[in-house]
Short mmCIF file of C-alpha atoms and ligand atoms in Angstrom, two decimals:
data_model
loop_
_atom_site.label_atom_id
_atom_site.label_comp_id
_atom_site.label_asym_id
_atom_site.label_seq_id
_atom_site.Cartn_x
_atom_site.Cartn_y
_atom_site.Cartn_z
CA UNK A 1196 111.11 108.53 170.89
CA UNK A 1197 113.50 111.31 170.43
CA UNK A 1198 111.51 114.10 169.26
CA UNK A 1199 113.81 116.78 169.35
CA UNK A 1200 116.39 114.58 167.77
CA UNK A 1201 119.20 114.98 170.28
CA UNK A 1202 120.80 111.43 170.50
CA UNK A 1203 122.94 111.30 167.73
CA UNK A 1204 123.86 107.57 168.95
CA UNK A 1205 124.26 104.76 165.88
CA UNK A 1206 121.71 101.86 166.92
CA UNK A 1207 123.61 98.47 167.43
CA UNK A 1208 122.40 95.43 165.48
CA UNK A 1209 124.13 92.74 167.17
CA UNK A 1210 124.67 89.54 164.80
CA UNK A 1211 127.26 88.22 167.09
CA UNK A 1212 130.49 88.03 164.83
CA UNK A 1213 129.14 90.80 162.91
CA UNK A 1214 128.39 94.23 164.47
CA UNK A 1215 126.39 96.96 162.39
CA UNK A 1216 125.71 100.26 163.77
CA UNK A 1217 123.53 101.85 161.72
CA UNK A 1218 123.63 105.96 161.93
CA UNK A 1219 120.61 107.47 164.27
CA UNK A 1220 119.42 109.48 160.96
CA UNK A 1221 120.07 108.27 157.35
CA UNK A 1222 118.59 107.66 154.28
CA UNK A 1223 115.40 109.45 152.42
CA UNK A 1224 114.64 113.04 153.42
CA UNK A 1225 110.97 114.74 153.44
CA UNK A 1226 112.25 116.40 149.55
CA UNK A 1227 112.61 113.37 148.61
CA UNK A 1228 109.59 111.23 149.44
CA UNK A 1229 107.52 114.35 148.57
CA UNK A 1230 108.70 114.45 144.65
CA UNK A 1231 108.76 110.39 144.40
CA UNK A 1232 105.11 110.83 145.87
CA UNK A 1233 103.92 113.21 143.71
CA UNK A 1234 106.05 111.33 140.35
CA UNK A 1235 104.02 108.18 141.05
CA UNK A 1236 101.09 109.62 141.53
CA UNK A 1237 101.26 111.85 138.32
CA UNK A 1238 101.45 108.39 136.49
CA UNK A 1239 98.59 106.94 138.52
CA UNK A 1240 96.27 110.05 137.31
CA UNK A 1241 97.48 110.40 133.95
CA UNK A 1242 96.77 107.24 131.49
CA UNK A 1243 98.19 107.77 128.13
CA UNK A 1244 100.11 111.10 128.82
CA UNK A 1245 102.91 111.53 127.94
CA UNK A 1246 105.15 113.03 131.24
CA UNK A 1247 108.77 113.82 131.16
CA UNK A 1248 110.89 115.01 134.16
CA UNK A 1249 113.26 118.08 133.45
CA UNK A 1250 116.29 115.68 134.51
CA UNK A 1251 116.92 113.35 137.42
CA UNK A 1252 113.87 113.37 139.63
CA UNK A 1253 116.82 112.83 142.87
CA UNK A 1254 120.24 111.52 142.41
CA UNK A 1255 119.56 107.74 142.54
CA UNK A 1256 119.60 105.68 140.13
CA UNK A 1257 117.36 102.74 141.13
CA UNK A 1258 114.81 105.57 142.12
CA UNK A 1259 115.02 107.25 138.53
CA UNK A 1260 115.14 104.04 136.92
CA UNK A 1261 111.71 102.99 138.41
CA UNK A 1262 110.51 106.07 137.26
CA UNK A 1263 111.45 105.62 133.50
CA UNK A 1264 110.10 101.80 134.14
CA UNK A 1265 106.58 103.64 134.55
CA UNK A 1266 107.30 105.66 131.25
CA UNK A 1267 108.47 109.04 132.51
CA UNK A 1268 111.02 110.16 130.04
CA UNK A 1269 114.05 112.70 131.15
CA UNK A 1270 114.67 115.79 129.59
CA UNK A 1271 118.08 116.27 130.37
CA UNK A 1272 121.06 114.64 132.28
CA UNK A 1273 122.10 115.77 135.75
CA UNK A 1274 124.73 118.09 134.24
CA UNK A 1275 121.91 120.22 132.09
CA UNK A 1276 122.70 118.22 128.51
CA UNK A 1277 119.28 118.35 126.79
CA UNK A 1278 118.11 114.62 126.11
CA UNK A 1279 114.64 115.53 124.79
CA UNK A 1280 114.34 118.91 122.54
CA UNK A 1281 111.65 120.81 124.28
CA UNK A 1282 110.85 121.59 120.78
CA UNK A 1283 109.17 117.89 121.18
CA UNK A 1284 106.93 119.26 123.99
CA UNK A 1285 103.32 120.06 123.57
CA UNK A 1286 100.65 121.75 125.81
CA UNK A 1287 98.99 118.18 126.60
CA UNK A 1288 102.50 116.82 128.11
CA UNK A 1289 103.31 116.90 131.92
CA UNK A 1290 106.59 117.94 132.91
CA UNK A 1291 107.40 117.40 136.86
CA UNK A 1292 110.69 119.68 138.51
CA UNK A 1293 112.21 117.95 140.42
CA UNK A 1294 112.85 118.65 144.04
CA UNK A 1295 116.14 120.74 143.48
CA UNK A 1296 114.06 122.90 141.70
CA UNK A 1297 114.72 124.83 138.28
CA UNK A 1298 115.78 128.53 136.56
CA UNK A 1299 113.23 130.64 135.82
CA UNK A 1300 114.22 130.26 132.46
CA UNK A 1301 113.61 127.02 131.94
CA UNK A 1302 110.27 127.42 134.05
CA UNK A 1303 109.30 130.47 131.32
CA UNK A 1304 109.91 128.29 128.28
CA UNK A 1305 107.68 125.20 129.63
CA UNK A 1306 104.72 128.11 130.38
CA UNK A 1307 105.22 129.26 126.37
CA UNK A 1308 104.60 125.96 125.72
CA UNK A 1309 101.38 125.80 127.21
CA UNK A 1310 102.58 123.32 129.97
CA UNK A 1311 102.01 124.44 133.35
CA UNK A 1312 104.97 123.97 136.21
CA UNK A 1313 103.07 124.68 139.57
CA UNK A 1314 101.07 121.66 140.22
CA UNK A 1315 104.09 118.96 139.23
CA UNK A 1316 106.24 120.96 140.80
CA UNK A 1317 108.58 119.39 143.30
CA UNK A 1318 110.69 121.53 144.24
CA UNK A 1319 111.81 120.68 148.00
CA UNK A 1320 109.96 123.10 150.07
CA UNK A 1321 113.88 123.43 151.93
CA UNK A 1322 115.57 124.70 148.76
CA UNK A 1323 112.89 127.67 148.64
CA UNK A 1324 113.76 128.77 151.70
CA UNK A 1325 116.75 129.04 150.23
CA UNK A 1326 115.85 131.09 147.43
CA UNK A 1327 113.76 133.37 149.75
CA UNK A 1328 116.91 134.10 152.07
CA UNK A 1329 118.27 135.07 148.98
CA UNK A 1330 115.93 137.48 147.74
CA UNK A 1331 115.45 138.93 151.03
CA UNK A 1332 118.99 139.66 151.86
CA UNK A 1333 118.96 141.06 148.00
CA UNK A 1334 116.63 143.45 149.13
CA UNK A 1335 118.53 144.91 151.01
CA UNK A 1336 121.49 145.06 148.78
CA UNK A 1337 123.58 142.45 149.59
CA UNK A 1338 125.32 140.42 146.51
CA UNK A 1339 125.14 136.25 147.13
CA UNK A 1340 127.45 134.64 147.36
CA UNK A 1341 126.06 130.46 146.85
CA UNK A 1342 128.31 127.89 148.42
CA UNK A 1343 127.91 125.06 146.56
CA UNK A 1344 128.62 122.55 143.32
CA UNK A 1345 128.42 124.99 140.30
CA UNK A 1346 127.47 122.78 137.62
CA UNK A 1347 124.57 120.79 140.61
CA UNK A 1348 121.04 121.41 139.59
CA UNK A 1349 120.30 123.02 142.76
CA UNK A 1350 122.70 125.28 142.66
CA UNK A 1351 122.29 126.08 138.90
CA UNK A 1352 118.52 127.17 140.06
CA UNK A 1353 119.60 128.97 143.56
CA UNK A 1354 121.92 130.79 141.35
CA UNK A 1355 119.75 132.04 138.49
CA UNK A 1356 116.77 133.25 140.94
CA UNK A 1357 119.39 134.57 143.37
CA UNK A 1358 120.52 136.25 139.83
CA UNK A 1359 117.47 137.89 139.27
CA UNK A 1360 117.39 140.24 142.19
CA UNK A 1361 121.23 140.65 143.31
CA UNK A 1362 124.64 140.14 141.96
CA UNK A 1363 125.29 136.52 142.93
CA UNK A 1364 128.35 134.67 142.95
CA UNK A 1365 128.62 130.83 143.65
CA UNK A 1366 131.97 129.78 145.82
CA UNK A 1367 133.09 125.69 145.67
CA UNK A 1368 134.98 125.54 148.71
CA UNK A 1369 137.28 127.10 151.01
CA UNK A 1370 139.79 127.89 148.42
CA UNK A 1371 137.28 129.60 146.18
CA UNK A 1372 136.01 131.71 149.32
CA UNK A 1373 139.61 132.92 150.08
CA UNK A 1374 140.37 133.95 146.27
CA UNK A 1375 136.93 135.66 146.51
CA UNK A 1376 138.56 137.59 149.69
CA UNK A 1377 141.33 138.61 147.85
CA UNK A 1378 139.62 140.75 145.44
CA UNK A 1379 137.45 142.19 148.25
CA UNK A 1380 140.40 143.20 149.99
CA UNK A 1381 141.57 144.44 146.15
CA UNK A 1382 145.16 142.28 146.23
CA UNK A 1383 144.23 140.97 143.47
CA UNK A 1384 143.73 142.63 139.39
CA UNK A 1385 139.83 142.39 139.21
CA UNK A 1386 140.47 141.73 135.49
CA UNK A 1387 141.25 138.01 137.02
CA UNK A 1388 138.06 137.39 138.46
CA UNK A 1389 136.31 136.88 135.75
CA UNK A 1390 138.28 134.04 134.83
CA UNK A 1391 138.64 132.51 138.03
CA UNK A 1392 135.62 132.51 138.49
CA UNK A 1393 134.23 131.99 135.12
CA UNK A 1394 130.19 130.61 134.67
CA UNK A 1395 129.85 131.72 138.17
CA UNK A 1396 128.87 135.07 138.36
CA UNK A 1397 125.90 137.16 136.92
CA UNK A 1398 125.79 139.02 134.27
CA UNK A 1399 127.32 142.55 134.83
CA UNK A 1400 129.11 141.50 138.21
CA UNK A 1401 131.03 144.66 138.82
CA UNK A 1402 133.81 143.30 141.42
CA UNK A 1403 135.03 146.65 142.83
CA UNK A 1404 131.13 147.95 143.81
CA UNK A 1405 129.43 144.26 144.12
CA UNK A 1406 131.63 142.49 146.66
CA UNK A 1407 130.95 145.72 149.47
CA UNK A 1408 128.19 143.88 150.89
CA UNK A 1409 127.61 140.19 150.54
CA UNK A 1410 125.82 137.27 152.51
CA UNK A 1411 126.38 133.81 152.40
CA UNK A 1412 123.47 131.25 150.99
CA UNK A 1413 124.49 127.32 149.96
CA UNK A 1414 123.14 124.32 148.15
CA UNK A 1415 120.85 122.60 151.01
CA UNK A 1416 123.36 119.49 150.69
CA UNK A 1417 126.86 120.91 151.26
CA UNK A 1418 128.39 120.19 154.77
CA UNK A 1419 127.29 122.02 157.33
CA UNK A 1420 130.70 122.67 158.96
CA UNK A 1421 132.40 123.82 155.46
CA UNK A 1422 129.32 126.58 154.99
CA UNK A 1423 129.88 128.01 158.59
CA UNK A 1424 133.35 127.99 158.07
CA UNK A 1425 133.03 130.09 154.85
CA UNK A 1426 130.27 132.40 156.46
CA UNK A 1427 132.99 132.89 159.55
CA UNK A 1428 135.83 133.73 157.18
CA UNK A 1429 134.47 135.87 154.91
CA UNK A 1430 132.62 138.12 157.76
CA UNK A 1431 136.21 138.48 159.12
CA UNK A 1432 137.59 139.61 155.85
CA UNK A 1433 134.62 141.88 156.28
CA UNK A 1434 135.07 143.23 159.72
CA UNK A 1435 139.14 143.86 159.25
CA UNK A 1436 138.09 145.85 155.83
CA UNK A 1437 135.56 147.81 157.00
CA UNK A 1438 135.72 147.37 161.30
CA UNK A 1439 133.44 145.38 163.54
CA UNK A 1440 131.33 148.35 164.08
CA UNK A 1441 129.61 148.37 160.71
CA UNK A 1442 129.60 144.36 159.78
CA UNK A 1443 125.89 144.29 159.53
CA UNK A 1444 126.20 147.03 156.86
CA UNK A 1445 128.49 144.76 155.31
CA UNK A 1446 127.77 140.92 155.57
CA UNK A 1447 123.79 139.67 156.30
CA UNK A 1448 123.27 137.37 158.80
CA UNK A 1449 121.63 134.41 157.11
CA UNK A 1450 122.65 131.73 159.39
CA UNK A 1451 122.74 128.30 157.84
CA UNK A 1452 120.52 127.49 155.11
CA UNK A 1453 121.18 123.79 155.09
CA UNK A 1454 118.42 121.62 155.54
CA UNK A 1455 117.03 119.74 158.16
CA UNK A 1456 117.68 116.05 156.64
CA UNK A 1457 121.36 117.23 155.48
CA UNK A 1458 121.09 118.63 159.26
CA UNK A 1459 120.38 115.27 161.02
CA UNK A 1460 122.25 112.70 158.54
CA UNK A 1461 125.42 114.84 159.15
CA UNK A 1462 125.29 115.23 163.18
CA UNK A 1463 124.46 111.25 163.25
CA UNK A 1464 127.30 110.68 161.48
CA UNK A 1465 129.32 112.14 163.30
CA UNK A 1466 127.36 110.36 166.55
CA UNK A 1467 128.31 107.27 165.07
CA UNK A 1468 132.11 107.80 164.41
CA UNK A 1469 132.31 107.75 167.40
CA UNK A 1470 131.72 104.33 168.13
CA UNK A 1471 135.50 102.32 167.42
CA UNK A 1472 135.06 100.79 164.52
CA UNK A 1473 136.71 99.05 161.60
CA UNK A 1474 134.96 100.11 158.70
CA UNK A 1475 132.30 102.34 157.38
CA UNK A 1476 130.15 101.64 154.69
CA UNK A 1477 127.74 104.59 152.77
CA UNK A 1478 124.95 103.74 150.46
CA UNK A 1479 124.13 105.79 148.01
CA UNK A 1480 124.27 107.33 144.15
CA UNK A 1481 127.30 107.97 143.37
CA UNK A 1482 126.65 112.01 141.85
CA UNK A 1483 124.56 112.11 145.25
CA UNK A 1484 125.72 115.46 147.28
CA UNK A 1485 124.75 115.09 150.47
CA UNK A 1486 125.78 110.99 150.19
CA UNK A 1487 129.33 112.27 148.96
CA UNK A 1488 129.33 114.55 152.41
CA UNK A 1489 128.64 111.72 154.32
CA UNK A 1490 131.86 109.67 153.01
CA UNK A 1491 133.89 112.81 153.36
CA UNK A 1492 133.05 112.74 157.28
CA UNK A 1493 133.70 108.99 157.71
CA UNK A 1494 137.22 108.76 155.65
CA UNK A 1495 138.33 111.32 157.98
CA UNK A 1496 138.10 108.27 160.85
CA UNK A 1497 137.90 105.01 158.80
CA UNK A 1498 138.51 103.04 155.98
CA UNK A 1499 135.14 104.22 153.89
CA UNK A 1500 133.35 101.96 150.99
CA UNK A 1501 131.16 104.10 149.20
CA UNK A 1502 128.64 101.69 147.31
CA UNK A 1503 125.36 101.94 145.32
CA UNK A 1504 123.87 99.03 146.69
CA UNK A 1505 123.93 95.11 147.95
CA UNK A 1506 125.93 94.44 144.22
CA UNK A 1507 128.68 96.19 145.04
CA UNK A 1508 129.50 93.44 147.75
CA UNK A 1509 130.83 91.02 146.19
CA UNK A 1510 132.07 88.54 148.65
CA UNK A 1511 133.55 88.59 152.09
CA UNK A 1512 137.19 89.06 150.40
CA UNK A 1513 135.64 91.97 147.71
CA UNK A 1514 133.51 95.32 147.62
CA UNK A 1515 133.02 97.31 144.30
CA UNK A 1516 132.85 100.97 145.63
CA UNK A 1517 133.13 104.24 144.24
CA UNK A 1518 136.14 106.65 144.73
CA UNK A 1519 135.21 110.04 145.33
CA UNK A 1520 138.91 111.23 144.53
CA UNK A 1521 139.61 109.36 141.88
CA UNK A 1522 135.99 109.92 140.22
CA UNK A 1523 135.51 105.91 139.58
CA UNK A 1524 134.58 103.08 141.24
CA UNK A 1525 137.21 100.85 142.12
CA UNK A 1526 137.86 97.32 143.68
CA UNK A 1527 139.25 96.41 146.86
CA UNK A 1528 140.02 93.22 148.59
CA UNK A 1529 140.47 92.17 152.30
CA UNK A 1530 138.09 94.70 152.88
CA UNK A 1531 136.64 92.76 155.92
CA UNK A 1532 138.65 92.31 159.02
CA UNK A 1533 139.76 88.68 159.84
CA UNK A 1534 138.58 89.43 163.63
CA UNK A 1535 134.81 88.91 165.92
CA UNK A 1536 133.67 90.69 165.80
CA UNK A 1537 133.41 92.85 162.77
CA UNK A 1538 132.47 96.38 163.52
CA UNK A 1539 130.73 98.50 160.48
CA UNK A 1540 129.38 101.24 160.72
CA UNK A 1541 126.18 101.75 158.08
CA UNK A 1542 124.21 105.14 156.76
CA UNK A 1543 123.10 106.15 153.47
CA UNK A 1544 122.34 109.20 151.81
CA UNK A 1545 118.75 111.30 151.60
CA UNK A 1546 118.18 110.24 148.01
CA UNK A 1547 119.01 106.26 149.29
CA UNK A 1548 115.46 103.92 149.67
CA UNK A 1549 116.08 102.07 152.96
CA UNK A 1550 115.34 99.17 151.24
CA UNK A 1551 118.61 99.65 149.75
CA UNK A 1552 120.15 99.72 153.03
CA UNK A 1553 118.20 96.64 154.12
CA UNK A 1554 119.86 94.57 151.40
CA UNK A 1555 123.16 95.81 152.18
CA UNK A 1556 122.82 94.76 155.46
CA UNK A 1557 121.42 91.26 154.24
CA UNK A 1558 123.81 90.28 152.36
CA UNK A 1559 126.83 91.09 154.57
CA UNK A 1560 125.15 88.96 157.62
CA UNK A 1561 124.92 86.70 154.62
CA UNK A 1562 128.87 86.94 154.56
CA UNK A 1563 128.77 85.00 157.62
CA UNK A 1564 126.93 81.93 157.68
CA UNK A 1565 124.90 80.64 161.20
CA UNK A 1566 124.94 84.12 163.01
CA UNK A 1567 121.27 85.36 164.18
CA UNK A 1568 118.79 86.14 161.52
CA UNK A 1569 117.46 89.70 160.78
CA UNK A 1570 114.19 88.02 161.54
CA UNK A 1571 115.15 87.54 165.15
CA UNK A 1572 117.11 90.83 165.38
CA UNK A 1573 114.76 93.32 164.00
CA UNK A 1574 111.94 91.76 166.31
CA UNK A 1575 113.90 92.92 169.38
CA UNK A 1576 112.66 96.65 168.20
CA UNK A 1577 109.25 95.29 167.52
S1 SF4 B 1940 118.05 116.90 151.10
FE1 SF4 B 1940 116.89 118.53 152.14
S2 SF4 B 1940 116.68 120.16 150.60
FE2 SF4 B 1940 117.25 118.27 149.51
S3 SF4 B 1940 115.29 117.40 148.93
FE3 SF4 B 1940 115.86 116.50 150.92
S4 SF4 B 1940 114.80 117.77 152.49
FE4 SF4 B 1940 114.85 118.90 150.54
#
């Protein structure tokens, strides 16, 4: 009933001793249940092809496994590794892009083959407008500079097309953009930059002449706060270099290119921290982007178990979860407050089925025997 999506309050399912608020927004994006849509029904239309998808068709693995349960094989792993030579391929074999798209590169080879990319392609409709920012500010001279995940298959493809048409650099963080500042403001050797910031600039990037005029793009999943914040700082370094009166000759005004799912999942988030709480719980795959954003926003308030799905609950004294720090998934215990009632708040990432979420939610009601079914809950929003 809220169309323009405005009430970023978490809905309350009310066990009795058990609380969940579950985020406004979560889970599965339009990307998303676009490509899965268009992976099944590849299957459905092709008996006895062989299809392959160039590497994870999102970053779930119950979703890709399903996928490689109807025989779609992957070409490579999340991280680019080559699993399947394309020297295997042949012009009769599908191969479906997944919705963070792909280099051009890659896309050329596939053509050579014989295999055509444009009707399995599913690249999110979201990270093309991406793309086109990019070669639109390029037009008009300005390098690129990519927030994002270097090594992230989104970014990898942003990068290479933003390549093709403008000096492009891609900036991690915060403490990437401000080294990047210091060799626009020229405090520091330029000879260092291509170390620094090695694998993640074009070919020929000529620091003294390329970093004049520069506009700020990012992977559709980083968080939303962390782009603006880099846009902000580096048009300041901008304006005190060259003065407020020329900073459109200088930095493009792109505005966010974040998406609309990363857009909604983020602000209900942070709807839903604000309800006191004693623990937050995020479902998702663990190499998911814009799932990792989401338990970055709720360890800043909470205690924050970030868990693939219902397994990692192991019992009312145990979770399984993953640690984003530590880069592994760890064990806790006590995790559950020995109070009534329990307060959790609930969301999952845009590459997370809700079904996923659903048997989360099972099986911690499950955690406490005789409290009001789902049954009975659920039909209160019937
Ligand atoms: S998260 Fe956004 S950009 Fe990524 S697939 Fe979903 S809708 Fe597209």
């Amino acid at each position: 009933m809220d169309k323009m999506k405005k009430d970023f309050t978490p809905t309350l399912l009310d066990f009795g001793p058990l609380q969940i608020f579950l985020a406004r927004h979560f889970g599965f994006c339009y990307g998303v249940e676009n490509a899965i849509e268009i992976a099944f029904r590849t299957v459905e239309e092709n008996p006895g092809k062989r299809i392959f998808l160039l590497s994870e068709m999102i970053h779930n693995p119950q979703v890709n496994a399903d996928l490689q349960s109807h025989g779609i094989q992957f070409l490579q792993d999340t991280y680019g590794k080559q699993l399947i030579s394309f020297d295997e391929l042949n012009a009769n074999d599908i191969v479906l892009i997944p919705a963070f798209g792909t280099t051009p590169l890659i896309e050329n080879k596939l053509n050579e083959i014989g295999i055509a990319t444009e009707k399995y392609n599913t690249t999110c409709p979201f990270v093309e407008k991406v793309w086109n920012r990019s070669e639109s500010i390029a037009k008009s001279n300005y390098t690129i500079v990519i927030h994002g995940k270097p090594g992230h298959e989104e970014t990898r493809a942003t990068f290479s097309r933003a390549s093709v048409h403008a000096p492009s650099v891609v900036v991690k963080d915060m403490r990437q953009a401000e080294e990047l500042a210091k060799y626009i403001r020229g405090e520091k050797p330029v000879s260092l930059f291509y170390e620094e910031f090695k694998h993640q600039y074009s070919d020929s990037f000529n620091v003294e002449k390329d970093l004049e005029k520069i506009g700020v793009v990012n992977q559709t999943t980083m968080l939303a706060s962390d782009t603006q914040a880099i846009a902000d700082f580096l048009k300041s370094v901008m304006i005190k270099k060259y003065g407020a009166e020329t900073t459109n000759d200088h930095f493009a005004d792109t505005r966010d290119t974040l998406c609309y799912a990363t857009n909604d999942n983020q602000s209900a988030v942070s709807g839903m921290l604000n309800t006191q709480a004693d623990l937050a719980i995020v479902v998702g795959g663990y190499n998911s982007s814009n799932t990792s954003h989401l338990v970055e926003l709720c360890e800043q308030k909470l205690h924050t178990y970030f868990i693939r799905n219902e397994e990692n609950i192991i019992s009312q004294r145990d979770i399984l979860h993953y640690d984003l720090h530590a880069k592994q998934e760890i064990l806790t215990s006590n995790y559950l407050p020995s109070k009534e009632p329990v307060k959790i708040l609930i969301t999952s990432g845009a590459s997370c089925p809700d079904s996923i979420v659903e048997a989360v939610i099972k099986k911690i009601a499950g955690l406490y025997p005789g409290i009001r079914t789902m049954e009975k809950l659920t039909s209160e929003f019937q």
